[in-house]
XYZ file of C-alpha atoms in Angstrom:
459
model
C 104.279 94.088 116.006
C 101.080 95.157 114.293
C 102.972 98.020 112.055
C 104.802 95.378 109.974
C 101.418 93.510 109.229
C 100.449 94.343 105.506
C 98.021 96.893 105.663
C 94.913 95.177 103.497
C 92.462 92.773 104.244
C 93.357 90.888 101.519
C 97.011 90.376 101.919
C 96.299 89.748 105.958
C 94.078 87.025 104.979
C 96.588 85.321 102.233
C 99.381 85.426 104.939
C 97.152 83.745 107.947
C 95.994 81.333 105.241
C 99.327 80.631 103.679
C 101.286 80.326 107.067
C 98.536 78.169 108.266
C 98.982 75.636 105.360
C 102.831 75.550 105.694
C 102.335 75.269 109.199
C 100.115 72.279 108.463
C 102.152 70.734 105.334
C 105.515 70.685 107.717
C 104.028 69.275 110.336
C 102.639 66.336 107.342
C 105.913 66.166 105.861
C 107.302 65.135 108.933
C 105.238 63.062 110.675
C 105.256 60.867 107.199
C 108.835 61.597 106.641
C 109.205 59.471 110.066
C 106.688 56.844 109.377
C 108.554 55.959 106.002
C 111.715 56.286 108.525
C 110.296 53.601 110.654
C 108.872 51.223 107.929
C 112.266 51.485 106.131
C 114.379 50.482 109.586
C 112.053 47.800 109.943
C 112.645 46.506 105.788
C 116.187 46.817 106.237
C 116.713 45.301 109.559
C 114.858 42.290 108.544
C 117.030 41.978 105.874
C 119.976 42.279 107.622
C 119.145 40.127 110.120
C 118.632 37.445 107.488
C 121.865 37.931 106.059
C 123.779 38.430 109.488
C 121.689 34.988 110.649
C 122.574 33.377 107.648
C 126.360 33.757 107.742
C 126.723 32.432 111.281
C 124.793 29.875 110.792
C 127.233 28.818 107.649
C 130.226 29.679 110.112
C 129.031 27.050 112.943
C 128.993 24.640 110.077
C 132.543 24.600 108.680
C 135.737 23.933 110.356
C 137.767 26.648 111.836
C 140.236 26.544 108.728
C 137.395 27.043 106.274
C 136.065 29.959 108.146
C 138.648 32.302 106.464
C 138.529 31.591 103.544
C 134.284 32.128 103.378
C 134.990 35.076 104.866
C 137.068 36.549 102.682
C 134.606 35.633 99.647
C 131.313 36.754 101.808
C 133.155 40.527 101.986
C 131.766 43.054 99.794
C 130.414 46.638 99.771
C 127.397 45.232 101.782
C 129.013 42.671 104.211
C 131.878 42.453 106.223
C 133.117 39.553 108.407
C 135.767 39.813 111.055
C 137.007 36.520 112.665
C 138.598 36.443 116.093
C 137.710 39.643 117.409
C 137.862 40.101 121.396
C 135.246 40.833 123.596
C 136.881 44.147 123.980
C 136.171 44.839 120.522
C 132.170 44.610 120.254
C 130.723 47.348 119.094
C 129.365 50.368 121.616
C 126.153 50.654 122.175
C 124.599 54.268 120.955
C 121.658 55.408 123.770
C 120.198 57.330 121.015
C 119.850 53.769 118.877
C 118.518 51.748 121.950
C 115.171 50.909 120.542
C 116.228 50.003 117.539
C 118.855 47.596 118.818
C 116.386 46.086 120.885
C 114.070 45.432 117.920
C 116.830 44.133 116.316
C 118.534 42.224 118.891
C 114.627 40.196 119.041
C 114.979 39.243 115.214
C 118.249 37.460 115.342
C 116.998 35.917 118.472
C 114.425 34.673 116.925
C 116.203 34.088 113.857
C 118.897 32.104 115.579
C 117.726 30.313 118.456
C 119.373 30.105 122.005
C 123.004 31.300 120.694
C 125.693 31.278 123.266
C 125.766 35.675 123.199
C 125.159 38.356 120.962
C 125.513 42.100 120.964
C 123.916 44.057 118.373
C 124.004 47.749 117.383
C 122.633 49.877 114.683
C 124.570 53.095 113.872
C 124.891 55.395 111.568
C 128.443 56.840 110.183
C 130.589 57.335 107.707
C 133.637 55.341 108.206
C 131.958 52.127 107.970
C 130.759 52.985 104.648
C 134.465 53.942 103.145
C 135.746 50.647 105.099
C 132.792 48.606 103.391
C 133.330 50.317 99.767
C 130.835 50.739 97.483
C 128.132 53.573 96.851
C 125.976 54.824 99.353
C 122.215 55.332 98.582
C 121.125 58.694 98.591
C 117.870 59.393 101.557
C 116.022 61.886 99.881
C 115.977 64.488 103.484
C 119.526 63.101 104.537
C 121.826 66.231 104.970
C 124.561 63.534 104.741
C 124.136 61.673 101.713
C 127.520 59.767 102.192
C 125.879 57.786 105.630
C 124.992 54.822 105.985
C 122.960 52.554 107.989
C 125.584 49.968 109.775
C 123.804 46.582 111.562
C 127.051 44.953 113.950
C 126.727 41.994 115.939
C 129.181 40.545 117.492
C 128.814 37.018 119.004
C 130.665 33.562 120.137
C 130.117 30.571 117.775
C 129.248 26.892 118.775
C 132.958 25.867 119.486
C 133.569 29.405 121.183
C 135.299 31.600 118.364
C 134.233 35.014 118.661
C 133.029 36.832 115.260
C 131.920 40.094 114.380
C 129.691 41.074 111.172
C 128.681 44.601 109.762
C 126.037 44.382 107.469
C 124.648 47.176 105.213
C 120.965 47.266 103.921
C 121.150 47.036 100.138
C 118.484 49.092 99.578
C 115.151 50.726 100.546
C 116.320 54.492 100.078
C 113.908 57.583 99.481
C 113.629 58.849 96.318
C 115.961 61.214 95.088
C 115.921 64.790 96.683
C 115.124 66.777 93.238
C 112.178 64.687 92.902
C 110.814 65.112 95.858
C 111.278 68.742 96.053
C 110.016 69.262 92.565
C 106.564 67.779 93.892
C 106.607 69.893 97.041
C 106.995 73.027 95.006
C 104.309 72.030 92.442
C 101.862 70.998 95.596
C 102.387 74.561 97.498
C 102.537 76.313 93.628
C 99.405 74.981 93.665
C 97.817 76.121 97.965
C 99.056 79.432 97.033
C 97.187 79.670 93.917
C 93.670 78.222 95.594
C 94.216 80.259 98.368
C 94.683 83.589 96.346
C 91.925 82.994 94.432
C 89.876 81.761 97.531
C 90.209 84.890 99.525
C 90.428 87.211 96.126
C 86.531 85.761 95.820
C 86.006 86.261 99.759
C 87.379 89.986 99.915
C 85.467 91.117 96.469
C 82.351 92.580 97.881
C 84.583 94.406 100.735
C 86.118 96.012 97.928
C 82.977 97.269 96.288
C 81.322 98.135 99.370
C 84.090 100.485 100.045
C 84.575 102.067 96.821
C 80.784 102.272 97.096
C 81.438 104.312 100.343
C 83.796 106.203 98.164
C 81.263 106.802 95.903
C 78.903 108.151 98.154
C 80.708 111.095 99.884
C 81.203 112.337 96.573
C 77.651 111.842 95.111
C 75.139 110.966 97.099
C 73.674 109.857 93.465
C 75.843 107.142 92.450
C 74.595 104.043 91.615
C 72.979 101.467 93.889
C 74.757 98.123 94.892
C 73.851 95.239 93.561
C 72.487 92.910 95.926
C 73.779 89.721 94.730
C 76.516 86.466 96.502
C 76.337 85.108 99.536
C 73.224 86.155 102.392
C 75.672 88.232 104.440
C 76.783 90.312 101.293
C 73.131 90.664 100.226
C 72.476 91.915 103.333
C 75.249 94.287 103.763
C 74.604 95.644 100.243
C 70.647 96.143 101.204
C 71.784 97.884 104.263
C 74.290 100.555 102.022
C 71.349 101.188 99.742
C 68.828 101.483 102.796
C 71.133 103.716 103.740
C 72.060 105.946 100.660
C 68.191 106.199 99.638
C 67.445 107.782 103.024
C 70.221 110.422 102.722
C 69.549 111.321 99.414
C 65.895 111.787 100.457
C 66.735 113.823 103.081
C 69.374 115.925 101.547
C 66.555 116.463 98.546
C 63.997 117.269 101.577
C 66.384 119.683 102.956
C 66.689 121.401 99.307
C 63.846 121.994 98.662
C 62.969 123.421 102.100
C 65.721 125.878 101.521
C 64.468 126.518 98.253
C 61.132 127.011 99.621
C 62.541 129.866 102.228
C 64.365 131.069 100.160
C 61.455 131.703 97.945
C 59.539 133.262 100.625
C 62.064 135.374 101.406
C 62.760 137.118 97.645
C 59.422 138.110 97.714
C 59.389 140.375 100.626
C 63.426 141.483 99.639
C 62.157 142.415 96.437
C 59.152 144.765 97.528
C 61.778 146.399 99.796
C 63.951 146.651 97.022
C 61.017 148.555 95.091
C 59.715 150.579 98.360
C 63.347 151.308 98.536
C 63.459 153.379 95.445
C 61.018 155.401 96.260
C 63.124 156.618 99.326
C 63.635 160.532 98.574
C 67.045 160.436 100.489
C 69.737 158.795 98.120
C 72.302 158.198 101.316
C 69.545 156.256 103.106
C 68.449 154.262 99.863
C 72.140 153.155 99.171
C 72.483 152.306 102.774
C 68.616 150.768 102.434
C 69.946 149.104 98.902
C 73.214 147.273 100.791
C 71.767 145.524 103.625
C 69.090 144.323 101.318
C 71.917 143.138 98.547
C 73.410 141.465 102.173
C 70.156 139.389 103.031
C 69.934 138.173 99.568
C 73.634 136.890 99.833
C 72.851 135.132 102.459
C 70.083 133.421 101.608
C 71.503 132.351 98.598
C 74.801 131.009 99.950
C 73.178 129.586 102.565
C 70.968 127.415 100.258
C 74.521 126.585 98.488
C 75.902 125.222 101.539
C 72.736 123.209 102.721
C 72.644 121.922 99.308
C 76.394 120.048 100.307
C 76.943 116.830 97.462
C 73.723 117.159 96.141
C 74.589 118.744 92.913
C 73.594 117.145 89.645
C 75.924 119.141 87.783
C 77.453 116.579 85.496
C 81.316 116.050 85.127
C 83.197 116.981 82.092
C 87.154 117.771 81.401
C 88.042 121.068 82.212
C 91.050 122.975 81.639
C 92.107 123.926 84.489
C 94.692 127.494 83.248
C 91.843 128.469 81.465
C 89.258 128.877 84.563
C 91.935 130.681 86.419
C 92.927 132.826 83.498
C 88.978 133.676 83.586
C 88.663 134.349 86.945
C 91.838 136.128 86.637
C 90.410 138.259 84.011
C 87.161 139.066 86.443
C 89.284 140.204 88.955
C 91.307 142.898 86.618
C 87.991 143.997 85.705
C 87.122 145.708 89.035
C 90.713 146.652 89.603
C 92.060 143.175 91.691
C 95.294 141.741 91.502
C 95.458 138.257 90.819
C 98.876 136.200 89.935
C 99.293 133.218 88.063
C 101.896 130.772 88.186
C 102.581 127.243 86.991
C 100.420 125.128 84.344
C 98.193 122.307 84.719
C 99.523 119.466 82.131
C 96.021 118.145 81.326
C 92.326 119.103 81.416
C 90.931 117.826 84.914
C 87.499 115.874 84.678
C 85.238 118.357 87.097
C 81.817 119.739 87.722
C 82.885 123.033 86.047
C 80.209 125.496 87.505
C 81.337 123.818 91.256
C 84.766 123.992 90.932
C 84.799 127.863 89.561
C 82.977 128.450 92.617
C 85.150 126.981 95.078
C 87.922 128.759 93.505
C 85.932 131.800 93.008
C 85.547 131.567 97.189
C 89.493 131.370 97.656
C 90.595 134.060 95.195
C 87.501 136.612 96.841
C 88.636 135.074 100.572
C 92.454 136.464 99.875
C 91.920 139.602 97.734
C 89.234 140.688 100.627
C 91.384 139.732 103.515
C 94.819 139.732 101.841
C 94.496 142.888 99.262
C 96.313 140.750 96.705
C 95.844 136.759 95.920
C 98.492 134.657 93.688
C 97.809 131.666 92.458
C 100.444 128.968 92.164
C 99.737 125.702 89.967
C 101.387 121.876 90.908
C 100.270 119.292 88.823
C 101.636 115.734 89.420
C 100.606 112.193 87.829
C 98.409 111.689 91.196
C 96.802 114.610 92.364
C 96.634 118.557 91.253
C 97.090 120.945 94.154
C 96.424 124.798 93.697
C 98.293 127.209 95.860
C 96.262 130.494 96.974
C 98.142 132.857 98.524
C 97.186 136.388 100.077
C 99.159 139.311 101.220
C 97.840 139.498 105.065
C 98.058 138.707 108.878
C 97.195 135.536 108.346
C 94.867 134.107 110.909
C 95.759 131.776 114.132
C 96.854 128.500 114.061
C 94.107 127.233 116.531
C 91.252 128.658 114.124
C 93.030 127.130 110.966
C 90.234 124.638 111.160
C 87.042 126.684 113.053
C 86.910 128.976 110.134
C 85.356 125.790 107.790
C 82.377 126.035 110.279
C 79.318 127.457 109.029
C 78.728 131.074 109.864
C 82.133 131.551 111.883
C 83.468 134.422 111.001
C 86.879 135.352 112.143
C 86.596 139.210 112.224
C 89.299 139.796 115.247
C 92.385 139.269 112.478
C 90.067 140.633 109.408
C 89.012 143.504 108.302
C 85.679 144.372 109.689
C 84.724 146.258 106.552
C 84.486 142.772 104.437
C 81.340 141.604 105.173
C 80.483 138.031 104.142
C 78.403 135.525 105.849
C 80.894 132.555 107.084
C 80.368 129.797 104.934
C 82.308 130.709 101.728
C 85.245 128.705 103.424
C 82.741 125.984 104.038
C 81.155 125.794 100.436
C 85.054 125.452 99.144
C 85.593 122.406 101.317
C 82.509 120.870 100.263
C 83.039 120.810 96.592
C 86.725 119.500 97.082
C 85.542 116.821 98.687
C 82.749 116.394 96.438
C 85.904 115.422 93.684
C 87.678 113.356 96.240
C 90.106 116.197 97.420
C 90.348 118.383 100.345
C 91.131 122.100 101.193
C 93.569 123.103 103.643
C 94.523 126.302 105.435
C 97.900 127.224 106.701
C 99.942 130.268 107.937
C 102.433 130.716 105.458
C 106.453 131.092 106.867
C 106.824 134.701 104.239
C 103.278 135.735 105.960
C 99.954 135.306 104.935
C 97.598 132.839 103.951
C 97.790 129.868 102.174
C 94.998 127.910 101.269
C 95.940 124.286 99.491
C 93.307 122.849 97.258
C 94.728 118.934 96.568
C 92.091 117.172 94.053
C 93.368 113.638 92.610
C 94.063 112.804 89.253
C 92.699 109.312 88.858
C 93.959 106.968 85.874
């Protein structure tokens, strides 16, 4: 049930609201549609009654050879008068009518004193209309529009004749159905359009605080809420900035404690370096001269990963075929293969320096690991992915993920002579996701590697 609920805060809150409010208006609609049912029963059964009282009182006052002739000039669409009908005749009495009939059965009671017997019904149907003639008025919620409300008494005059009289109410219809529909329709025009704007206002700092969130996974820098609206938005927007300030105070602590050791420890790598040179056997001094290069490696990409999102380097357009045809061009310098294929439509905003590094990591990763790396270019209206592929064993598909932890190194399915210090694969990840993206490892099916770095194209 809960997977065909739209998926936003917003549109959950329009359809509660919405099906609340038709819920509601129905429910108004027809309790009043069956008020003005009750006060128009009550109009036109006084009226009839009149009429109906009327007519036998004018029948118990002429002679049984006048009564014909009224009759036939009383009949019209509205009235009909039967003379001589038998008992047998009077109308049946409808169990779904009774309360009506009883109400009505009191007015012409009332209207006609102690009469010797009357039996009254109220119907509805449409051969009384088509026997009566005339038009029918239209009820404005009446699925039949050709019914008609029928009033039938039959009784027994002074002198015993037996009568029977339909009368029809001659008016006190709803208003016509395209009126009334053309006001619901502007009424609920008008709840949806209050109630889209009312929870449009109500969701609007949701939406900030979570592109704020965004924000902040990318650079811990961006820009502060602003602590404005309602007390629990203030508050939730103090909170976020409570909370950004500390991390970027802590990330900046964390820098510059790097920094700091890795300060302190240049100083004593560079007098080995020197003391190193005076070494009078050249296979220990290159030996001496590696594991020295090594240490300073490490310290420096370890002060790259501890630095995470806290880069200030600022974003610009890049094109993207000309940083790979660069690093490209690196590579042939020392005698690497790397391939190129595809093109990339449009520059990509970027932090340049960040994003030659990450892919500086994944074409070093597959030419060390792989021998060869080729580089395969999608670029789509949403997102730009970049396809690095090596040339080796690949690595297992339980470790796709461990190998994005810093320091693991995975050196059963590598080549042991690689060095490296584990967090190259780590430093890539960060600075996708430091432009929104992501990197992704997987075996691919013609062997190999395949990392998949997916950055979005936003409009």
């Amino acid at each position: 049930m809960m997977r065909f609920l739209p998926q936003s805060l917003f549109s959950r809150m329009v359809l509660i609201l919405l099906g609340g409010l038709i819920l509601v208006q129905s429910i108004s609609v027809i309790f009043h549609l069956r008020e003005r049912d009750r006060l128009l029963f009550r109009s036109n059964s006084m009226e009839s009654a009149q009429r109906i009282a009327d007519t036998i009182r004018l029948l118990n006052s002429l002679a049984p050879a006048d009564r014909h002739r009224l009759a036939t000039a009383l009949n019209s669409p509205t009235l009909h008068i039967s003379l001589g009908v038998s008992p047998s005749s009077a109308p049946h009495h409808n169990p779904d009518s009774a309360n009506q009939e009883a109400s009505f059965n009191r007015l012409l009671r009332d209207l006609l004193g102690e009469a010797p017997s009357i039996d009254a019904t109220v119907s509805e149907t449409r051969w009384p209309t088509q026997q009566l003639g005339g038009n029918a008025p239209r009820s404005a919620i009446n699925i039949y529009p050709q019914q008609r409300t029928i009033f039938t008494v039959w009784t027994r005059l002074q002198d015993g004749a037996t009568v029977s009289v339909d009368a029809v109410p001659s008016g006190g219809a709803f208003p016509t159905p395209p009126r009334l529909l053309f006001n619901l329709l502007i009424l609920f025009a008008a709840v949806i359009f209050l109630s889209l704007l009312a929870v449009r206002l109500a969701t609007r700092p949701l939406n900030t605080l979570a592109s704020a969130a965004e924000k902040l996974g990318n650079n811990i820098n961006s820009p502060p809420l602003a602590e404005t609206g309602p007390t629990e938005v203030r508050r939730a927007a103090h909170a976020f900035n409570t909370m950004q300030s500390r991390l970027a105070n802590y990330i900046q602590e964390r820098t510059r404690i790097l920094a700091a050791m890795s300060h302190d420890l240049k100083t004593p790598i560079t007098r080995l370096r020197l003391r190193a040179e005076l070494l009078e056997d050249d296979d220990l001094k290159t030996k001496f001269a590696k594991d020295l290069e090594e240490m300073e490696s490490m310290v420096t990409t370890t002060l790259d990963f501890m630095r995470g999102v806290d880069n200030p380097e600022p974003v610009q357009p890049v094109d993207i075929m000309a940083l790979l045809e660069s690093l490209q061009a690196d590579a042939a310098e020392i005698g690497q293969e790397v391939g190129l294929e595809g093109i990339a439509a449009r520059p990509y905003p970027c932090k340049p320096a960040a994003l030659k590094r990450c892919l500086g990591n994944l074409i070093d990763n597959a030419i060390k690991y792989g021998k060869s790396a080729t580089v395969i270019v999608n670029d789509h209206d949403k997102q730009l992915q970049i396809h690095i592929l090596d040339q080796g064993q690949g690595i297992p598909e339980t470790e796709l993920e461990r190998v994005f932890e810093p320091f693991y190194r995975l050196e059963s399915s590598r080549s042991r002579d690689t060095g490296g210090t584990g967090l190259g694969l780590g430093i890539a990840r960060n600075i996708a996701q430091m432009h929104g993206g992501d990197l992704l490892l997987r075996n691919h099916p013609c062997g190999g590697l395949e990392a998949i770095l997916t950055l979005p194209r936003r409009p």
